[in-house]
Every structure is written in structure tokens, then in C-alpha cells.
XYZ file of C-alpha atoms in Angstrom:
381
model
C -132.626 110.482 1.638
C -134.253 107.620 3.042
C -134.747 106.076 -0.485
C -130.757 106.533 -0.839
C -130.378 104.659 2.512
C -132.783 101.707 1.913
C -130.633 101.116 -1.808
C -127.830 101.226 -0.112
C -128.918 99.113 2.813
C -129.621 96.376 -0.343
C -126.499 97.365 -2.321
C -124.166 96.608 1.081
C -125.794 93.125 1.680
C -126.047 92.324 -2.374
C -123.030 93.817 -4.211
C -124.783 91.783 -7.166
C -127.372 94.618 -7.613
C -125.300 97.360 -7.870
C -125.996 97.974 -12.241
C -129.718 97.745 -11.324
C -129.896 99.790 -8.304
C -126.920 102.386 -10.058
C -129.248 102.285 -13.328
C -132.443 103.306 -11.437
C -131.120 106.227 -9.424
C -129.594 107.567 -12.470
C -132.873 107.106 -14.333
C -134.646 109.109 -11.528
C -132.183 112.078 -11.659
C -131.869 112.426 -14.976
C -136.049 112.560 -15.395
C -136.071 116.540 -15.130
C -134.225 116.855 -18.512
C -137.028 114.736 -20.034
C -139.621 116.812 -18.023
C -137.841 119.798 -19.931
C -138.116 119.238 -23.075
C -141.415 120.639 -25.195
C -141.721 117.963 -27.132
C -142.781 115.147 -25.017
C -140.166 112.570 -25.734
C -138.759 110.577 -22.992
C -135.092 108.279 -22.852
C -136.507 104.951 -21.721
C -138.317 103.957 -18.609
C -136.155 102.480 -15.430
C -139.827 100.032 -15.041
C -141.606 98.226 -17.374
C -144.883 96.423 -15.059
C -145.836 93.084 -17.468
C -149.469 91.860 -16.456
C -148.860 88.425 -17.554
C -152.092 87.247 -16.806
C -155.142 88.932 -15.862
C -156.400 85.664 -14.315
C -156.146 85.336 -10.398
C -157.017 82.242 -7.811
C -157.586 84.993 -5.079
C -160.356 87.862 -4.691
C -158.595 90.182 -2.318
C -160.623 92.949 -0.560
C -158.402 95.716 -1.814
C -157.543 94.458 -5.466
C -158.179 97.369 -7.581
C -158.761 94.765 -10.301
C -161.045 92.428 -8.438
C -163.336 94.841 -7.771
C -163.442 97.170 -11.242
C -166.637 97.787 -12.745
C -164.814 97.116 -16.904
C -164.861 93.887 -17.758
C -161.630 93.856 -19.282
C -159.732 95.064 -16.323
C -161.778 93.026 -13.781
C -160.189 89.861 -12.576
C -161.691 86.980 -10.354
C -161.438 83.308 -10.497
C -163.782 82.613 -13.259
C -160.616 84.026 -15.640
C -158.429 81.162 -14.628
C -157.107 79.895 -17.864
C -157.471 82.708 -19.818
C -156.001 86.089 -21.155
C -152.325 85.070 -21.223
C -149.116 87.263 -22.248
C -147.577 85.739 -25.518
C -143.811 84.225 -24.506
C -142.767 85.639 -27.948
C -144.154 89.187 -27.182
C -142.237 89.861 -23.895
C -139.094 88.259 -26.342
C -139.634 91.281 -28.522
C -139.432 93.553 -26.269
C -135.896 92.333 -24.427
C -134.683 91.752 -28.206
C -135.325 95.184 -29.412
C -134.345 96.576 -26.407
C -131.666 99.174 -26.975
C -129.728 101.352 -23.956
C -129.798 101.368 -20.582
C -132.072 98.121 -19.215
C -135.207 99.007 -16.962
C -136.246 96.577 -14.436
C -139.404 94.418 -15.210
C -141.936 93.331 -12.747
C -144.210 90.540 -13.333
C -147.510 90.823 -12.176
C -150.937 90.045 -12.788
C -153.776 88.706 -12.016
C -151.624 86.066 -10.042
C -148.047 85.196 -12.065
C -148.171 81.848 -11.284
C -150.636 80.781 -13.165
C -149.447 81.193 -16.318
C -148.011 77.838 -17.770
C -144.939 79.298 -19.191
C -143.901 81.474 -16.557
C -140.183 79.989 -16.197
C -139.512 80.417 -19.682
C -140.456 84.071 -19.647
C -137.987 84.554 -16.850
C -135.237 83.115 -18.503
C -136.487 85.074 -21.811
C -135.649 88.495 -19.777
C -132.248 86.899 -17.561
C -131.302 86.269 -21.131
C -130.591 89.725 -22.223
C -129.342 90.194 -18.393
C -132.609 92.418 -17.288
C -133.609 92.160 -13.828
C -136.549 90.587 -12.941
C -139.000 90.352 -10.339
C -142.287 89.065 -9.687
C -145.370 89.550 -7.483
C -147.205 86.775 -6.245
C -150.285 85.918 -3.585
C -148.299 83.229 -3.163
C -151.079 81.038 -2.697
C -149.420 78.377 -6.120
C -146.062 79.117 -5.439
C -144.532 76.429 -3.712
C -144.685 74.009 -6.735
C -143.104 76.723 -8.797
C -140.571 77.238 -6.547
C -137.520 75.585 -7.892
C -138.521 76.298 -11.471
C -138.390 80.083 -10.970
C -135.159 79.893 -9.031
C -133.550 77.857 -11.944
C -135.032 80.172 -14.148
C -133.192 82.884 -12.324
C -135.926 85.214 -11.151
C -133.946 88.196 -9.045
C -136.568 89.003 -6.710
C -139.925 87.458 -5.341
C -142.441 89.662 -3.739
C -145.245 87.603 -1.729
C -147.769 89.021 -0.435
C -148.563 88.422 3.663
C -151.373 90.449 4.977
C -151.722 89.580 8.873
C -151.706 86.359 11.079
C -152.937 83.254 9.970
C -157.129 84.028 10.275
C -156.749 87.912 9.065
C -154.990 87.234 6.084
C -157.257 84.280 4.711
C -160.125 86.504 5.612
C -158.694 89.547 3.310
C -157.259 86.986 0.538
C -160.983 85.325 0.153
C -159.365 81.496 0.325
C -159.005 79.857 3.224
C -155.631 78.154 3.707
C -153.762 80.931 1.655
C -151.498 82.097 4.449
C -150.436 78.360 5.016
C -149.360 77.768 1.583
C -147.370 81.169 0.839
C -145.448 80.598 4.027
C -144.813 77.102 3.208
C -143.528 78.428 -0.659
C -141.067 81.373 0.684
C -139.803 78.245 2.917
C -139.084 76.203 0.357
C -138.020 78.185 -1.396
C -135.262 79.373 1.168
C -134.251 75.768 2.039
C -133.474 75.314 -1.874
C -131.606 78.287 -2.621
C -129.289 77.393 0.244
C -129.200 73.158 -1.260
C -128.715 75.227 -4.885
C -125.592 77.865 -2.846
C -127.707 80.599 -4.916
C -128.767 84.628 -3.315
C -131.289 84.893 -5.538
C -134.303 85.258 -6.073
C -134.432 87.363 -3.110
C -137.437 87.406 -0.988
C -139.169 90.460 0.105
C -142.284 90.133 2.081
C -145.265 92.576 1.414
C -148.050 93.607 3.831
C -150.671 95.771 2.170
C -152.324 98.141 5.150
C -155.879 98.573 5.814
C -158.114 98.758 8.304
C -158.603 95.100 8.388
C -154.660 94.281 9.188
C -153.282 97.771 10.471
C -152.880 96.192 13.895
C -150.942 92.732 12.816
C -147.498 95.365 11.729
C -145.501 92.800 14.755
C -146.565 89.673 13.807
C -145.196 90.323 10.489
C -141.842 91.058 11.185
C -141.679 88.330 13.932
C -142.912 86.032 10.727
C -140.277 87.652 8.222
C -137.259 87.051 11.035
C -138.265 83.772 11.499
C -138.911 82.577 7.626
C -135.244 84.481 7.097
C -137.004 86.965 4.381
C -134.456 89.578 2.824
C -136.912 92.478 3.330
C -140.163 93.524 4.328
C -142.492 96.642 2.363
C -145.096 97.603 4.236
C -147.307 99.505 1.638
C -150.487 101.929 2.320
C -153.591 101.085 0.635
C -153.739 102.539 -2.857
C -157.429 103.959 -3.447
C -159.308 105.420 -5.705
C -162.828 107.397 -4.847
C -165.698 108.260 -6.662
C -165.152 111.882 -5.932
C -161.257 111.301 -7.211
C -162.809 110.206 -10.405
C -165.555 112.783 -10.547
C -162.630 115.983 -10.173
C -160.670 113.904 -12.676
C -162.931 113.928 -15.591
C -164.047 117.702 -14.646
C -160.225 118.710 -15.422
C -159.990 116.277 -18.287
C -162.687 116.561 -19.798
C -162.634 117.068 -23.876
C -158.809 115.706 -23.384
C -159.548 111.870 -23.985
C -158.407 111.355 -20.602
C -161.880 110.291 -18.658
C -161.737 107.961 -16.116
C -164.397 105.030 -16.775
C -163.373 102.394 -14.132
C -165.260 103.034 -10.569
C -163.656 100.447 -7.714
C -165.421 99.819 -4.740
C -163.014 98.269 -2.472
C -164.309 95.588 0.385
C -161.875 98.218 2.481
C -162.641 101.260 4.363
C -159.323 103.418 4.617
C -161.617 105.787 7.455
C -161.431 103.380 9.854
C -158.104 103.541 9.938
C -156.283 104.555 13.054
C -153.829 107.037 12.149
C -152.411 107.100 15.604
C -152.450 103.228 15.994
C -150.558 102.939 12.737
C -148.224 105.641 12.837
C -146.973 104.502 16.489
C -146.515 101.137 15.051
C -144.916 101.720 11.923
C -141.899 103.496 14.642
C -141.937 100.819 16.659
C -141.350 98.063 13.803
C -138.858 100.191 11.387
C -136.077 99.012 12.600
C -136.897 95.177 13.768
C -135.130 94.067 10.767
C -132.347 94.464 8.622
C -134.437 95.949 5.505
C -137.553 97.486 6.332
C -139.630 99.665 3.436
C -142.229 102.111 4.420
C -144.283 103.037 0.941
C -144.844 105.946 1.072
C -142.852 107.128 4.444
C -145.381 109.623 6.032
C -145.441 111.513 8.926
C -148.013 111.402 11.541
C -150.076 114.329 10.243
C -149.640 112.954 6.402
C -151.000 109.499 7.320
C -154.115 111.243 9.004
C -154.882 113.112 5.629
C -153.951 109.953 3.265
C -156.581 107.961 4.983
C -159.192 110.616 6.289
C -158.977 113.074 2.990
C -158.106 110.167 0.102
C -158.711 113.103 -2.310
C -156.129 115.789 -1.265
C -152.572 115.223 -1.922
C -149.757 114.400 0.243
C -147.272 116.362 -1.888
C -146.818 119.334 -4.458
C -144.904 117.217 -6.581
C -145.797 116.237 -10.399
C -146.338 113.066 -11.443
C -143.679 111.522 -13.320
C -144.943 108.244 -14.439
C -145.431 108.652 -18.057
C -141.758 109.161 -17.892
C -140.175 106.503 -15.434
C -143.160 103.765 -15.910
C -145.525 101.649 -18.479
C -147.546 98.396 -18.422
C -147.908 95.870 -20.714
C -151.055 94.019 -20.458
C -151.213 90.526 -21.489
C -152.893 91.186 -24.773
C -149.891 93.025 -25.839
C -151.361 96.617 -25.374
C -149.171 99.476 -23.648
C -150.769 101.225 -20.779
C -150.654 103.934 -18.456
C -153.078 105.432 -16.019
C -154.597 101.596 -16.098
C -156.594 102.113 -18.824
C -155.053 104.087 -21.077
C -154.115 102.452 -24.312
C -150.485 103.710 -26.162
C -149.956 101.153 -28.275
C -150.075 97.676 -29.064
C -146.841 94.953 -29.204
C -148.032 93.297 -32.235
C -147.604 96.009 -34.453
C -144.757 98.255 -32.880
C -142.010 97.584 -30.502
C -141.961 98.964 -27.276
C -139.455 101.564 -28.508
C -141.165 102.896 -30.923
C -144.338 103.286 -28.828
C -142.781 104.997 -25.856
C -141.985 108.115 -28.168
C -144.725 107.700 -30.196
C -147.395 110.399 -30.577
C -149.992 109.080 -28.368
C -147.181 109.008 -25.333
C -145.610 112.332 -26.554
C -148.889 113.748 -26.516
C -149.980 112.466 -22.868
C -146.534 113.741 -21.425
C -147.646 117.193 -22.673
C -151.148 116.813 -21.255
C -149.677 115.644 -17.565
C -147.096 118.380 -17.486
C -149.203 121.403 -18.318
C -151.719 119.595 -15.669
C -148.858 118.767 -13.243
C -150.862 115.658 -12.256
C -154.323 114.090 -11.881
C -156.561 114.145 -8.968
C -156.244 110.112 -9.272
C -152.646 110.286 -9.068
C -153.560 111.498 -4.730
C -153.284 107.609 -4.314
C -151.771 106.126 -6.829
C -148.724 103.956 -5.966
C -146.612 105.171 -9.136
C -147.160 108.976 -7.800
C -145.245 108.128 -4.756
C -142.668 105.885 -6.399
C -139.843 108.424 -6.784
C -136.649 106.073 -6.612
């Protein structure tokens, strides 16, 4: 219900989204016939995640991929420069596309610094996709009027506390400075250009270095004029969530490798603390996103008991989400490889036997014990 409310909320204030919003409800709905069926085959996804780059300017205390022990899913800013998405691969995908359109996200690593990140927005407006695009926000003022020509739908910067607490969590001093100055400017031009869009959500991840700063945040998103703000709880992953997840995968080619040790410590948390000021902000402005929206008693067990789940549900990505990475390869579970984009199209690799074969693995599992605090677990609309 309170999914349905915060899509309406957007749909009231931007009639323009209705076909994306419409499209992605009826994409959630209609996932239990896919879940049915035996044969693991899936209608399309309503989210493809790109990972444009996997280089980043930033090494954030609770990046997942600043702090992985692979080297090929590790990012810091010794990548800068390298291991770029292909323009021409993201055009194959929108090309070939066939039925309903899914929303695409592009992430990273840190957007911005890929050279031709206008033209791969204007690759996806082309076939009429939605876009949007997360961003540290730390480069993106001198982008800013190329990706609103380009016709990016929504921007998602991240803002992590006041002025001192943010730098201190983003590893770079002068990064809150600069992403306030980009969603600015970028404000003052869409009113010069009479354009809504790209829309401007702001996003506050929470740990226990920023769980007190929920206030200043929405004092800074009223003042800036941002469309929305998400505050998101801090996805982790423990060495005892790994350790049960290869135990009940084991033999099924499904073993977790990566270990993450984030510069974050979710038990110091305040449960309390948060919980009273997640009430007390929720309705300070006009479009306000709780991810996931827990209870007192569910926050205490997300950040005290990372292992045990929130909710019975199963997990459902395999069938609503993939990423791309920028080598071309199709992922899930971050390091699962499906298929690769230089020898298939996406199409053919969402059904293909390697995804037909994980759907049947997930379903007769119901989930895995790394899904407890996974953001795509939670993601149900």
C-alpha cells in the first residue's frame, strides 16, 4: 500500500510518468505467473541496472564495491579511465528490445565519468525508455546541462549528512560542496530550459556514521527544491551471510566468493534514535521514500541480526531485475555471469538456460541467506 501511495504521490505531480510507473506495477503483479511456471522462463524485466563504468572518484565507507576482496568487482580511484560500457552495446540492447520497456538505471562506479555518457542517454530516450542515473555527484555540475539536453528522466545524487559527515563517509573532502552546487545548477537550468525533467531525487544512505543528520537533509532537499528524497538502510553483507550461503549452495555453482568489509558498523546503530526520526521526517516533504519501510521492532533485527530476515517472502529478482556490467556480461547476484552482450542479445540471454536454470534453483530455495540484505530483495514495486 504504501508503495501504491508513493507512485501515485509521483504520478499526481508528473502525469508524464504515468507509462513507466503503469508499466512497472503491472510488471510486479504479473511476476507470480512467471514464478509459476516449471520451466524457468520469465516475460522481460521492469529493470535493467547498466554499470557503465566500474571506475569511481570516491571511496565511500559503505560501497559494496570499494571494499570487495575480487579484483574485478573492486572499484577505487586507481580505475579512473578504465573499464568502460561500449555506446554500441547498450544500442543493442534498446534496438533489439521487443515488448513492454523496463526502466534502466545507470550506475557504476561513478556515471559521470564516462566520456560518452550523454550519448548513451540519448541512445535509450531514443527508443523512448526511461532513464535514470546514480551519481556521487561529486563531477556533476559540468555535466549538468549535457545530461538534461540529453534527456535523462531522473537523477539520483547521493547526500549523506551535513557538510563535515558526508565528506568524511565519501573519502574526498569538498564532495558535499560540489554535489549541492550540481543539483543547483542543475535546477536553475531546467527552469532557463522550461523542462521537468530530469527530476531530482536526493539519496541518504543510513549508517551509523549519519543516522542522526535524517533533519538536516530534508531542511537541505526543501531548500535546493529536490523532487524527492529516499532515505535507504545500509545494504550488508556478513561473513556469516556468506558462510550459510555456500553451506545451502554448495555443489549448485552458486558460491559466494566476494567477502566485503565495510568501513561501517550497522551495530552501532540506534534503532530507537532512527526509528523516532524516520516518523518525525516522513512527512516534511512532498515525496519522502523509506527503503525498506520497517517497523520499530524490524529495524532492531535488520541492524542487530543482519543475518535473519525481515520477511517470509521469496526473492524475485531473477525475474524483475539484471545488470549489465560494463564489459558487456549479464549479471545477477553481483557476480553471477548469464551471458555476455557480444555474442547474444539481452533477449535471448534472459531465457536462456543459464537464467532458466537459476530461476529453478532460487524458487525451490525460495531465496538466499544473502538476499537478508540485499536491496533487490526488498524492492517489490
Amino acid at each position: 500500500m504504501k508503495n501504491i501511495k508513493r507512485n501515485l504521490t509521483l504520478l499526481i505531480k508528473y502525469p508524464e510518468s504515468a507509462y513507466p510507473l503503469l508499466t512497472n506495477v503491472v510488471r510486479s503483479l504479473s511476476t507470480k505467473i512467471d514464478y509459476s511456471r516449471k520451466d524457468g522462463e520469465s516475460f522481460n524485466p521492469k529493470s535493467i541496472s547498466i554499470v557503465i563504468t566500474k571506475s569511481c572518484n570516491l571511496r565511500c565507507k559503505m560501497c559494496h564495491y570499494a571494499h570487495s576482496e575480487i579484483e574485478d568487482i573492486k572499484i577505487n580511484p586507481a580505475d579512473i579511465g578504465t573499464r568502460m560500457i561500449k555506446p554500441e552495446n547498450i544500442e543493442r540492447i534498446v534496438n533489439d528490445w521487443r515488448g513492454p520497456k523496463p526502466y534502466i538505471t545507470l550506475t557504476g562506479g561513478e556515471p559521470t565519468l564516462h566520456p560518452d555518457l550523454p550519448k548513451i542517454i540519448r541512445i535509450i530516450k531514443k527508443k523512448k525508455i526511461p532513464c535514470l542515473m546514480v551519481s556521487n555527484g561529486a563531477l556533476l555540475e559540468e555535466k549538468a546541462e549535457e545530461i538534461i539536453d540529453a534527456g535523462l528522466d531522473i537523477l539520483i545524487c547521493s547526500i549523506d549528512g551535513d557538510r563535515d559527515t558526508h565528506d568524511r563517509i565519501r573519502g574526498v573532502n569538498g564532495t558535499f560542496d560540489k554535489s549541492i552546487a550540481a543539483m543547483k545548477k542543475i535546477s536553475k537550468l531546467k527552469k532557463k530550459k522550461k523542462k521537468k525533467f530530469p527530476l531530482i531525487f536526493l539519496n541518504f544512505s543510513i549508517s551509523n556514521e549519519n543516522f542522526a543528520y535524517l533533519d538536516k537533509i530534508v531542511q537541505i532537499a526543501n531548500d535546493i527544491g529536490i523532487d524527492g528524497i529516499n532515505f535507504q538502510h545500509l545494504w550488508m553483507q556478513t561473513d556469516d551471510m556468506n558462510e550459510d550461503h555456500n553451506r545451502m549452495c554448495g555443489g549448485l555453482d552458486l558460491e559466494m566468493k566476494n567477502k566485503i568489509k565495510l568501513e561501517t558498523d550497522s551495530s552501532k546503530v540506534s534503532p530507537e534514535q532512527l526509528y523516532e526520526a524516520l516518523q518525525r521526517v516522513r512527512n516534511k516533504h512532498s515525496f519522502i521514500n523509506i527503503f525498506p519501510d520497517l517497523s520499530l521492532k524490524q529495524i532492531e533485527t535488520y541492524y542487530k541480526n543482519p543475518e535473519k530476515f525481515i520477511f517470509t517472502d521469496p526473492s524475485l529478482c531473477a525475474w524483475h531485475f539484471a545488470y549489465i556490467q560494463p564489459d558487456g556480461k549479464v549479471t545477477q547476484c553481483k557476480e553471477l555471469e548469464m551471458g555476455d552482450l557480444n555474442n547474444a542479445t539481452f533477449q535471448e540471454i534472459w531465457n536462456n538456460a543459464m537464467y532458466k536454470n537459476f530461476r529453478k534453483k532460487i524458487k525451490k530455495l525460495g531465496r538466499f541467506p544473502i538476499c537478508a540484505r540485499c536491496c533487490l530483495y526488498f524492492r517489490k514495486m
